[in-house]
CSV table of C-alpha atoms in Angstrom, one decimal:
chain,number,residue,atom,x,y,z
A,1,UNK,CA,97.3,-186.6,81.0
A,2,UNK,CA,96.0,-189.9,79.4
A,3,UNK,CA,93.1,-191.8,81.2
A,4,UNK,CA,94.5,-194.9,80.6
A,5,UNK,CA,91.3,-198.0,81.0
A,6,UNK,CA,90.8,-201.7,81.0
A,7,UNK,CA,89.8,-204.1,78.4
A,8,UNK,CA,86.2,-204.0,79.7
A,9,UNK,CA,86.1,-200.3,79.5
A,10,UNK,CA,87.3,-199.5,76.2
A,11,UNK,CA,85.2,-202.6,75.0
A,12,UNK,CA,81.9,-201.7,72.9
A,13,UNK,CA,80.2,-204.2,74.5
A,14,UNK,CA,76.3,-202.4,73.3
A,15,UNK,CA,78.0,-203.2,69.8
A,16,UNK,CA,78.7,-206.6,70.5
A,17,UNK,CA,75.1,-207.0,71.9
A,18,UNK,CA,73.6,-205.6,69.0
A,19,UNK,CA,75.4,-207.9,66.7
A,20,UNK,CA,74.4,-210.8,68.7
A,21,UNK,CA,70.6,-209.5,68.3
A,22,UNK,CA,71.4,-209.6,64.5
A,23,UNK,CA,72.4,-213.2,64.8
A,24,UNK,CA,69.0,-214.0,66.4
A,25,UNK,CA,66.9,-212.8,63.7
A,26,UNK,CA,69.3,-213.9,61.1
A,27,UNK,CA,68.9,-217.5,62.3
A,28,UNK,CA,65.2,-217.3,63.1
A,29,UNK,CA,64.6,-216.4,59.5
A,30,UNK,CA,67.2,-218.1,57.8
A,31,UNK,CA,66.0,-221.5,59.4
A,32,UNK,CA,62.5,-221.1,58.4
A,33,UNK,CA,63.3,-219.7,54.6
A,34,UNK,CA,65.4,-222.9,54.2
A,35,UNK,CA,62.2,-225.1,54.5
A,36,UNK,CA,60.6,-224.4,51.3
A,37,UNK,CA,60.9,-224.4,47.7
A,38,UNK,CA,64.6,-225.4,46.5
A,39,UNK,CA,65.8,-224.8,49.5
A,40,UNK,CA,63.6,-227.8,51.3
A,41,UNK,CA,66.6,-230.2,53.7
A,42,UNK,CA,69.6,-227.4,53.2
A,43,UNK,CA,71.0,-226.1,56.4
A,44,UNK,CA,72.0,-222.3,55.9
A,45,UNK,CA,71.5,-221.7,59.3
A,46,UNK,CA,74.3,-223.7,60.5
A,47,UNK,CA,76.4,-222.4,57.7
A,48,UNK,CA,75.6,-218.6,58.7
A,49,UNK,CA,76.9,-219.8,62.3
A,50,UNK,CA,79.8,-220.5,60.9
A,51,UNK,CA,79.9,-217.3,59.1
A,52,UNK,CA,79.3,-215.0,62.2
A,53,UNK,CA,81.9,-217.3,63.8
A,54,UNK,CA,84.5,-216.3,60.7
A,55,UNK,CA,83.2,-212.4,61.3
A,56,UNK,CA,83.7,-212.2,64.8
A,57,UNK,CA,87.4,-213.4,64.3
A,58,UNK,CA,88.0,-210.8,61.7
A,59,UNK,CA,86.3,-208.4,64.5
A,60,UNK,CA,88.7,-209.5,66.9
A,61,UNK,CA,91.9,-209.4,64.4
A,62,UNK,CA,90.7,-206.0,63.0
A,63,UNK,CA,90.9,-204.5,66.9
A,64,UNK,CA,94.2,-205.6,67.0
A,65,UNK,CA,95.7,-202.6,64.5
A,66,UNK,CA,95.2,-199.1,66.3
A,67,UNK,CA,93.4,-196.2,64.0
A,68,UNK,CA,97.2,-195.0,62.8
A,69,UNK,CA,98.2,-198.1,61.4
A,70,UNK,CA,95.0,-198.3,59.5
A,71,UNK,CA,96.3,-194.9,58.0
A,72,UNK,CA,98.8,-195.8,56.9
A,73,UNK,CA,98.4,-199.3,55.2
A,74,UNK,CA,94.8,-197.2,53.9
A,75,UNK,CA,96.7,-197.5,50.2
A,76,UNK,CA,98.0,-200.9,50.4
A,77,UNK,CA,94.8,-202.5,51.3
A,78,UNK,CA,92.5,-200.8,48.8
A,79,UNK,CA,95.6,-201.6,46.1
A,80,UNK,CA,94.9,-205.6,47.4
A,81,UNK,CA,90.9,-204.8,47.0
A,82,UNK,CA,91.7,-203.7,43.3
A,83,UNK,CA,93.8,-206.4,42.1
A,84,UNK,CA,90.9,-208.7,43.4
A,85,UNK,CA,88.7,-207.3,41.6
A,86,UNK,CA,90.9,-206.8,38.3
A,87,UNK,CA,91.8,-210.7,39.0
A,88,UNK,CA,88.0,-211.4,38.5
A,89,UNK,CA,88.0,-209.0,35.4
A,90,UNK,CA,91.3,-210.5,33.7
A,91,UNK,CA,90.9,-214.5,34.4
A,92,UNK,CA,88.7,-216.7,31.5
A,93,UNK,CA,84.9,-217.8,32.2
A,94,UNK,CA,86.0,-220.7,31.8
A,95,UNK,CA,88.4,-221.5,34.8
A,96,UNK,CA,85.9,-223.1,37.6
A,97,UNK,CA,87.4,-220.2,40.3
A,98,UNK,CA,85.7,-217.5,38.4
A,99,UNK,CA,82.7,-219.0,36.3
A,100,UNK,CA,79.7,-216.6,35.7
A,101,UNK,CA,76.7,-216.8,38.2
A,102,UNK,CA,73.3,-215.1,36.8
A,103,UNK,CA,75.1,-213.6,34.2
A,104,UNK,CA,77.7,-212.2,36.8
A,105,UNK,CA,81.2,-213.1,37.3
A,106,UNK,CA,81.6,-211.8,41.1
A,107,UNK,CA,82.9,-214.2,43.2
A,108,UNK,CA,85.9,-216.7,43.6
A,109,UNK,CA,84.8,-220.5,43.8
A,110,UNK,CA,86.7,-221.6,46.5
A,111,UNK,CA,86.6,-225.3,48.5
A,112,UNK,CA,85.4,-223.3,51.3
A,113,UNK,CA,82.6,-221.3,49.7
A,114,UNK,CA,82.0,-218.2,47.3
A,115,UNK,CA,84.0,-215.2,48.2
A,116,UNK,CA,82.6,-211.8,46.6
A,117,UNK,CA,85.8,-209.3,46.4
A,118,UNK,CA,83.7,-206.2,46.2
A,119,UNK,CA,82.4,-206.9,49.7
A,120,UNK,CA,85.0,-206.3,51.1
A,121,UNK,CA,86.4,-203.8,48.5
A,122,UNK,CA,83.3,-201.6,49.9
A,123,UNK,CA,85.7,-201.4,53.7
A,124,UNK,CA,88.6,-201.2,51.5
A,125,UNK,CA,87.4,-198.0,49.6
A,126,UNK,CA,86.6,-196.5,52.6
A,127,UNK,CA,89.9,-196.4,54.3
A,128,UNK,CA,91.5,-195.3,51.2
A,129,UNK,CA,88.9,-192.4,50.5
A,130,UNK,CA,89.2,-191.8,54.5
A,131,UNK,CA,93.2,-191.5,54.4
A,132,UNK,CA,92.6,-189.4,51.0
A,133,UNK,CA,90.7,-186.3,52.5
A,134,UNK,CA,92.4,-186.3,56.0
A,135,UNK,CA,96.0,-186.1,53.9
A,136,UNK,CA,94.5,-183.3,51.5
A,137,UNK,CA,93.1,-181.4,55.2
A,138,UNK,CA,96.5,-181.8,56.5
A,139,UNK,CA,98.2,-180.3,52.7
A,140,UNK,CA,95.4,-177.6,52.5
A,141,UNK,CA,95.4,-175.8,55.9
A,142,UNK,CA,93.0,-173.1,54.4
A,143,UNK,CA,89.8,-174.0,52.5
A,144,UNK,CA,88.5,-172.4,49.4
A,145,UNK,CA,87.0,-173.2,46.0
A,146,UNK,CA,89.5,-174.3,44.5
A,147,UNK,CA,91.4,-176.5,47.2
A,148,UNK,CA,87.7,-178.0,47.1
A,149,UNK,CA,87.7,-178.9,43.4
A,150,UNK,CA,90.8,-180.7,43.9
A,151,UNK,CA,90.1,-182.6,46.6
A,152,UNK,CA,86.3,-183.7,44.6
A,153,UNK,CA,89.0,-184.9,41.6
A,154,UNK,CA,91.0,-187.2,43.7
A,155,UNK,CA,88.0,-188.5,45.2
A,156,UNK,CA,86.3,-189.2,41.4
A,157,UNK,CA,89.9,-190.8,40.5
A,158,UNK,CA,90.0,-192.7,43.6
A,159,UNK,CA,86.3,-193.8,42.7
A,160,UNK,CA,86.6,-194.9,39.5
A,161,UNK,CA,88.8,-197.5,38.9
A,162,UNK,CA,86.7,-200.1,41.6
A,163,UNK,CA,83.3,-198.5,40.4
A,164,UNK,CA,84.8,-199.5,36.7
A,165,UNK,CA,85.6,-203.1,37.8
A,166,UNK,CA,82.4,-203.8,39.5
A,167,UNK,CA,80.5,-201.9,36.4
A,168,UNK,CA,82.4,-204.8,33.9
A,169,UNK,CA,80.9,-208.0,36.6
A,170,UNK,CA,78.2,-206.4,36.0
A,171,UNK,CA,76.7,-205.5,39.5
A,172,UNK,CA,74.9,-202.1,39.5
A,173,UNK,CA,73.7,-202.7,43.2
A,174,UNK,CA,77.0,-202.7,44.4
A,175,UNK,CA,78.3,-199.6,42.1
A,176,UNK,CA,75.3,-197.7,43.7
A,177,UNK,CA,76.6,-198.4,47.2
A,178,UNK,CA,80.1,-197.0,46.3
A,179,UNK,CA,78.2,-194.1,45.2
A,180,UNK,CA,76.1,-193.4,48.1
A,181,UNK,CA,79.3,-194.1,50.3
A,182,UNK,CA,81.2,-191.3,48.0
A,183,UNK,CA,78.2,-188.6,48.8
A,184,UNK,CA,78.5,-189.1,51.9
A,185,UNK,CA,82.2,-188.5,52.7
A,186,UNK,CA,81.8,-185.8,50.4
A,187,UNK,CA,79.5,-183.9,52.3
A,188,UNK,CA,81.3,-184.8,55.5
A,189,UNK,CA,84.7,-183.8,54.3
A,190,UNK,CA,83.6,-180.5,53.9
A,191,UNK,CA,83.3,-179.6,50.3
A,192,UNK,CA,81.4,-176.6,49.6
A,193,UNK,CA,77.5,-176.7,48.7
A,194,UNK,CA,78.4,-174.7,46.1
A,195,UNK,CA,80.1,-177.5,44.4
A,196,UNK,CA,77.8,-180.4,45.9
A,197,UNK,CA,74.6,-178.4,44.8
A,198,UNK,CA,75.1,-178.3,41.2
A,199,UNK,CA,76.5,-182.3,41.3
A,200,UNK,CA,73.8,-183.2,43.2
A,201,UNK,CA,71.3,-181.8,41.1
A,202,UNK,CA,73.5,-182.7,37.9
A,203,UNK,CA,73.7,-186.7,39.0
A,204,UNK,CA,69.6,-186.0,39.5
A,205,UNK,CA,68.8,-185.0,36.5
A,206,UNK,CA,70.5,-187.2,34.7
A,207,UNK,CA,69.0,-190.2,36.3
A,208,UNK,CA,65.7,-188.5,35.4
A,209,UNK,CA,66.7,-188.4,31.3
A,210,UNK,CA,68.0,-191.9,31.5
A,211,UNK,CA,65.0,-193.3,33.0
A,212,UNK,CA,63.0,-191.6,30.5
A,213,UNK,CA,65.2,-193.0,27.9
A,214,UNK,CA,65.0,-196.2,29.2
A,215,UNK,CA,61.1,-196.0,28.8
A,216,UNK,CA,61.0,-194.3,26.1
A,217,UNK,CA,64.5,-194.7,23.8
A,218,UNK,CA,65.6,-198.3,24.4
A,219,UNK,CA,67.2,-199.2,20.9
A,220,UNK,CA,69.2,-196.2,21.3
A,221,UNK,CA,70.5,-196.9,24.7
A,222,UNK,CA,71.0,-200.1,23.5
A,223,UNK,CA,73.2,-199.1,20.6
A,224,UNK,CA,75.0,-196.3,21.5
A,225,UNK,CA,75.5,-197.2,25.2
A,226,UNK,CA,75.6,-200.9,24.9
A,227,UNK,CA,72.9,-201.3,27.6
A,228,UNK,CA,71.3,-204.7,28.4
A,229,UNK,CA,67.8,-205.4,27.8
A,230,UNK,CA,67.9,-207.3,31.5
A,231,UNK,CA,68.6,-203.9,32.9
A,232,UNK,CA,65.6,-202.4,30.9
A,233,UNK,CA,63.4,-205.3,32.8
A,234,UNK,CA,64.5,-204.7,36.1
A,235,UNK,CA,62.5,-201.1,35.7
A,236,UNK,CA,59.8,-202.0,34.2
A,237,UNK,CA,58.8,-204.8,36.5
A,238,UNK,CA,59.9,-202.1,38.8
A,239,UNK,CA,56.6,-199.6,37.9
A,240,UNK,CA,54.8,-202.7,36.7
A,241,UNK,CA,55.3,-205.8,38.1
A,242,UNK,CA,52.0,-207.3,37.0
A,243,UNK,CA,52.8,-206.8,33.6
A,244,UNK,CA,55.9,-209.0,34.0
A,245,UNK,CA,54.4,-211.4,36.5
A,246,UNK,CA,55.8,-214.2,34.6
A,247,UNK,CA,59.1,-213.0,34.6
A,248,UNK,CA,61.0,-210.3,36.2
A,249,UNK,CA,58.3,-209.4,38.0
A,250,UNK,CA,57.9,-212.2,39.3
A,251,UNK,CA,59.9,-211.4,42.9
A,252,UNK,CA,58.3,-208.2,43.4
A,253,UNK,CA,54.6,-209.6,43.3
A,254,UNK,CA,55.7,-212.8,45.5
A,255,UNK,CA,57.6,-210.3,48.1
A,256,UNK,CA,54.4,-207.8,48.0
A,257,UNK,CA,52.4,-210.5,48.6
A,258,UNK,CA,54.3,-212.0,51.7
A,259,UNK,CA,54.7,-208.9,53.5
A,260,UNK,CA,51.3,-207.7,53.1
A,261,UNK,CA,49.8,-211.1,54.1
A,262,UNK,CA,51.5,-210.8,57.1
A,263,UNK,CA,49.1,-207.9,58.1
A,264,UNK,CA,50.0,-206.4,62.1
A,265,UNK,CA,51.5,-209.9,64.1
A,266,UNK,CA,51.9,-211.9,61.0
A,267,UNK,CA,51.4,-215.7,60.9
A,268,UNK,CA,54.2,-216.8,63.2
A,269,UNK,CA,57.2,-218.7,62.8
A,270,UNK,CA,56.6,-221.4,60.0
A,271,UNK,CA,53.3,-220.4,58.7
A,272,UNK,CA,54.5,-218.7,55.6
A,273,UNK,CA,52.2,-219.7,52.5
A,274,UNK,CA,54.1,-217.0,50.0
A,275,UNK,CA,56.7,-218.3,48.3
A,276,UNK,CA,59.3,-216.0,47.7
A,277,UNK,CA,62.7,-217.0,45.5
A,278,UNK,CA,66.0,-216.2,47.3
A,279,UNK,CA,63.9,-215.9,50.2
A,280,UNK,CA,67.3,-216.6,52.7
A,281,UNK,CA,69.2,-214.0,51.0
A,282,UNK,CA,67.8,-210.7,49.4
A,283,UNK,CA,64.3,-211.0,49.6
A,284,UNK,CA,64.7,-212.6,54.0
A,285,UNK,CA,62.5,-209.0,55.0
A,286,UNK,CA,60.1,-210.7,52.9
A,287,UNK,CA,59.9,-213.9,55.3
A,288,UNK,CA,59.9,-211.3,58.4
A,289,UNK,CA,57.1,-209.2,56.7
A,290,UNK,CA,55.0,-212.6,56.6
A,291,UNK,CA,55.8,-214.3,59.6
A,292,UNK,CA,55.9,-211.4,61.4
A,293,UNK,CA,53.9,-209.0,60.5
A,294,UNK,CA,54.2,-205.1,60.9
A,295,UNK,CA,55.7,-205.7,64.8
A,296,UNK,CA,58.0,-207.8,63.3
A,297,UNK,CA,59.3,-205.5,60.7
A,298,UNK,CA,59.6,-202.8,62.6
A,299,UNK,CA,61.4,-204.1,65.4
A,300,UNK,CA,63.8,-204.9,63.1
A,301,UNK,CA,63.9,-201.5,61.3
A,302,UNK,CA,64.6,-200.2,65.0
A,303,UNK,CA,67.4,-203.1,65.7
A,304,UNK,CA,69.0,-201.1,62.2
A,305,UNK,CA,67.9,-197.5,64.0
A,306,UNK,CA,69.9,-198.8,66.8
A,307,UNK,CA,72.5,-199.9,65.1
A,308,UNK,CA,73.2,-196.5,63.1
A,309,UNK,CA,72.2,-194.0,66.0
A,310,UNK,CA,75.2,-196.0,68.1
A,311,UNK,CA,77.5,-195.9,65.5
A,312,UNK,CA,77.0,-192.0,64.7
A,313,UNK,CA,77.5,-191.4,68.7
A,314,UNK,CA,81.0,-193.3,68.4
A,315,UNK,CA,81.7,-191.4,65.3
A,316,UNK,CA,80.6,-188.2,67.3
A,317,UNK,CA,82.7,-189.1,69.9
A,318,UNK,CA,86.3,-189.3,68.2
A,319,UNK,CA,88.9,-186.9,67.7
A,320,UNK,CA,90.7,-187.8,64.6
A,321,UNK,CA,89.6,-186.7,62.0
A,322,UNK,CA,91.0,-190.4,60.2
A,323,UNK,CA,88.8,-192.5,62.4
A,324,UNK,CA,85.8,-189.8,62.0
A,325,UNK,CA,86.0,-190.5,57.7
A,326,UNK,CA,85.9,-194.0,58.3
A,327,UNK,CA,82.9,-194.1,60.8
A,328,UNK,CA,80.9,-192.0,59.0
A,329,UNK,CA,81.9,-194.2,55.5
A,330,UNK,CA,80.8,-197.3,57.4
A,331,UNK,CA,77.6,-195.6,58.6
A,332,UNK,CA,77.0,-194.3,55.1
A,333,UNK,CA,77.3,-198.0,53.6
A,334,UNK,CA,75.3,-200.2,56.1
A,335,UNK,CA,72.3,-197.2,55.5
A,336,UNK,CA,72.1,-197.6,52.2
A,337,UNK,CA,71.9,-201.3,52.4
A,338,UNK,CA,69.3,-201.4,54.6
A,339,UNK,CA,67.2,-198.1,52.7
A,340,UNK,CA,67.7,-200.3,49.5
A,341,UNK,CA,67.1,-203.6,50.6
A,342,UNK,CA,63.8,-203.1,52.6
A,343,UNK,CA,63.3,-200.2,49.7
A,344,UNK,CA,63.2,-203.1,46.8
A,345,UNK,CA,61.2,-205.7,48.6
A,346,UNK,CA,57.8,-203.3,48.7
A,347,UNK,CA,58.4,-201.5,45.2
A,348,UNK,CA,60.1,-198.2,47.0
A,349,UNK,CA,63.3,-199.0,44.7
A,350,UNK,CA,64.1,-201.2,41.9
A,351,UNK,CA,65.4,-204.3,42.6
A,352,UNK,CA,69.4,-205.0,42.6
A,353,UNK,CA,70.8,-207.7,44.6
A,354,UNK,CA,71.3,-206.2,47.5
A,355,UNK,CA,71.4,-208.1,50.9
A,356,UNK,CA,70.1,-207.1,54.2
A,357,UNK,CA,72.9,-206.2,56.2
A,358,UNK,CA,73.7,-208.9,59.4
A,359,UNK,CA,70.1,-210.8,58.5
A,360,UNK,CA,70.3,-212.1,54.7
A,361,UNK,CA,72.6,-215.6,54.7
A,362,UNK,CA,75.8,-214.5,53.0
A,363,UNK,CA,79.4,-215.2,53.8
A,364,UNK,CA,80.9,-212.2,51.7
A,365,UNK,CA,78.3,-209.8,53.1
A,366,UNK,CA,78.5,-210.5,56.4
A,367,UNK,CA,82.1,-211.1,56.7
A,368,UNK,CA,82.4,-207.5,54.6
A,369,UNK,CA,80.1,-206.0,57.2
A,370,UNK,CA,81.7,-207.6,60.2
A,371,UNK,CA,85.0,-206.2,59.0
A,372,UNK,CA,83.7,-202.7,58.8
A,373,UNK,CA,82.3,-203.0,62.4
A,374,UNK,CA,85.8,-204.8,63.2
A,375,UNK,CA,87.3,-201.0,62.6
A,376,UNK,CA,84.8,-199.5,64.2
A,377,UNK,CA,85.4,-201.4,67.1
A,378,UNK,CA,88.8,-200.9,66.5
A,379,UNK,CA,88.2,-196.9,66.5
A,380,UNK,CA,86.4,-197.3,69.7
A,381,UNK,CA,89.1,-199.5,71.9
A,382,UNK,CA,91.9,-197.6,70.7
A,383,UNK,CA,90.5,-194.1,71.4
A,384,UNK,CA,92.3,-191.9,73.7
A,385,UNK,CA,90.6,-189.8,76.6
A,386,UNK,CA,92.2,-187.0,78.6
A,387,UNK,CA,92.1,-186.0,82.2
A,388,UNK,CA,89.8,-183.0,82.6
A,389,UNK,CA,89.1,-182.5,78.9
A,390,UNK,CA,85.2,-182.4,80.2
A,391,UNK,CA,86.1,-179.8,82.8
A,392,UNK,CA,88.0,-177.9,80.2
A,393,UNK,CA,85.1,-177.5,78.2
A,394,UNK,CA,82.3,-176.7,80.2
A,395,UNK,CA,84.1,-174.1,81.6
């Protein structure tokens, strides 16, 4: 028999108080990383209000769908997330709703702000890779080698035509997130180490030659692969920022510099002296480092500890295996944001764009990430609990 509950039962409500933490320290750095440099007078805090307001109506929208309509739509919504991002791909440069940004053309232009596709394509991905690996589970009752090897080529297929896209925009930080979101519903769906060992080690090893080449063989990357010299920067000022201070290294040295001058309690709200570019958006754990300190920044590594431990006990929690896929994608993405965020801001990992998830001022992100806890929430409140399952099992 169903236990059927209330609203304020099958509400996450420790989710929704952990999101509201977020919007603290959002706004308490946001508000003091608008006061300097270019971003003296502008009022991002009150327009990152308004972005959390936006995100908590997708949250409550998203709840509205239970976990099997999400199933099935799983194709038509990451079909919608690819002809965004083919939109951006196929329209001219020169039309003012997709003009080029640093180099990259990402985002619509619209009246009411910048909207980033593959923010939200990140969500969409993961439903349709989700609805992918339950259907081949369901087709494939018994597991083996080769059942494996099919399901790892419908998940490369699936990848590669939004990991393409983003690729052309170009925005590497964002292909890497696809990536690490793709590992880890590999591993999860069940694939055999003896598959995942030698890709895993492959997919090493070839980052190892191409960072060598990049060192070492730059004209022929250059040539042959049609890399970018830009992307070349990014690693050197990467293992030597000093030697680029000028230039692209130039973000690393200021962030360094904030964070460790910010020593145990940091120098309290406002008394930043570093100035760090984009300090509001990929480089605000730079701002905590400094006005906070070491206390600071960790409490908000643990706010992100919180955040993931809760999210794997709901995913822990469910039954279906749908809903489980799309957790675990979710935890997957908001990880590797955080990892690569804090990781670029004191030299751990290159630099690439990345926001920090719930904290850095971004309507795309945030609305991206609110949307992905929008399911979760929605895997949560529509979850079904049976009479005496407990009993059942501990006997």
């Amino acid at each position: 028999m169903e236990n059927k509950k209330g609203f304020a039962d099958r509400f996450d409500w420790t989710l929704a108080f952990i999101i509201l933490l977020f919007l603290i320290v959002s706004l308490l750095a946001i508000t003091s990383a608008q006061t300097t440099g270019q971003y003296a007078g502008k009022n991002f805090a009150a327009q990152q209000v308004f972005w959390y307001g936006v995100g908590t109506v997708i949250i409550g929208f998203t709840m509205f769908f239970e976990p099997e309509q999400y199933k099935k739509m799983s194709w038509i919504i990451y079909g919608i997330g690819i002809f965004l991002l083919f939109t951006l791909f196929i329209l001219p440069d020169s039309l003012p709703l997709v003009k080029e940004v640093n180099g990259a053309k990402s985002w619509f232009h619209l009246p009411v702000g910048n909207i980033q596709p593959a923010e939200f394509m990140k969500t969409f991905y993961i439903l349709g890779l989700a609805r992918l690996i339950t259907k081949h589970h369901e087709t494939y009752l018994i597991k083996s080698l080769k059942t494996d090897f099919i399901l790892l080529g419908k998940i490369g297929i699936t990848l590669i035509v939004p990991l393409a896209l983003i690729m052309e925009q170009p925005d590497f930080g964002t292909a890497l997130v696809f990536l690490a979101i793709t590992a880890a519903l590999v591993i999860v769906a069940g694939i055999t180490w003896k598959i995942i060992l030698p890709v895993f080690f492959g997919a090493a090893g070839l980052g190892a030659l191409l960072l060598w080449m990049a060192l070492f063989m730059q004209d022929f990357l250059e040539e042959k692969f049609g890399f970018d010299p830009y992307q070349f920067a990014r690693i050197y000022s990467w293992l030597d920022p000093y030697s680029y201070a000028s230039d692209e290294g130039m973000h690393l040295i200021t962030s360094l510099n904030a964070i460790g001058s910010g020593e145990i309690f940091g120098k309290g709200y406002g008394g930043r002296v570093v100035y760090v570019p984009e300090n509001h958006t990929d480089f605000i754990f730079a701002v905590i480092g400094e006005e906070y300190g070491f206390i600071g920044t960790s409490i908000v590594i643990s706010l992100f500890f919180l955040l993931i431990f809760h999210l794997t006990k709901i995913t822990l929690q469910l039954k279906d295996a749908y809903s489980t896929y799309v957790c675990a994608g979710i935890i997957a993405m908001i990880t590797f944001h955080v990892f690569e965020n804090i990781g670029m801001t004191i030299q751990l990992l290159p630099i690439t764009g990345i926001p920090l998830p719930f904290i850095s001022y971004g309507g795309s992100s945030l609305m991206g990430n609110m949307l992905a806890l929008g399911l979760v929430f929605s895997m949560k409140f529509h979850h079904k609990t049976y009479m005496f399952a407990k009993n059942e099992d501990d006997d």
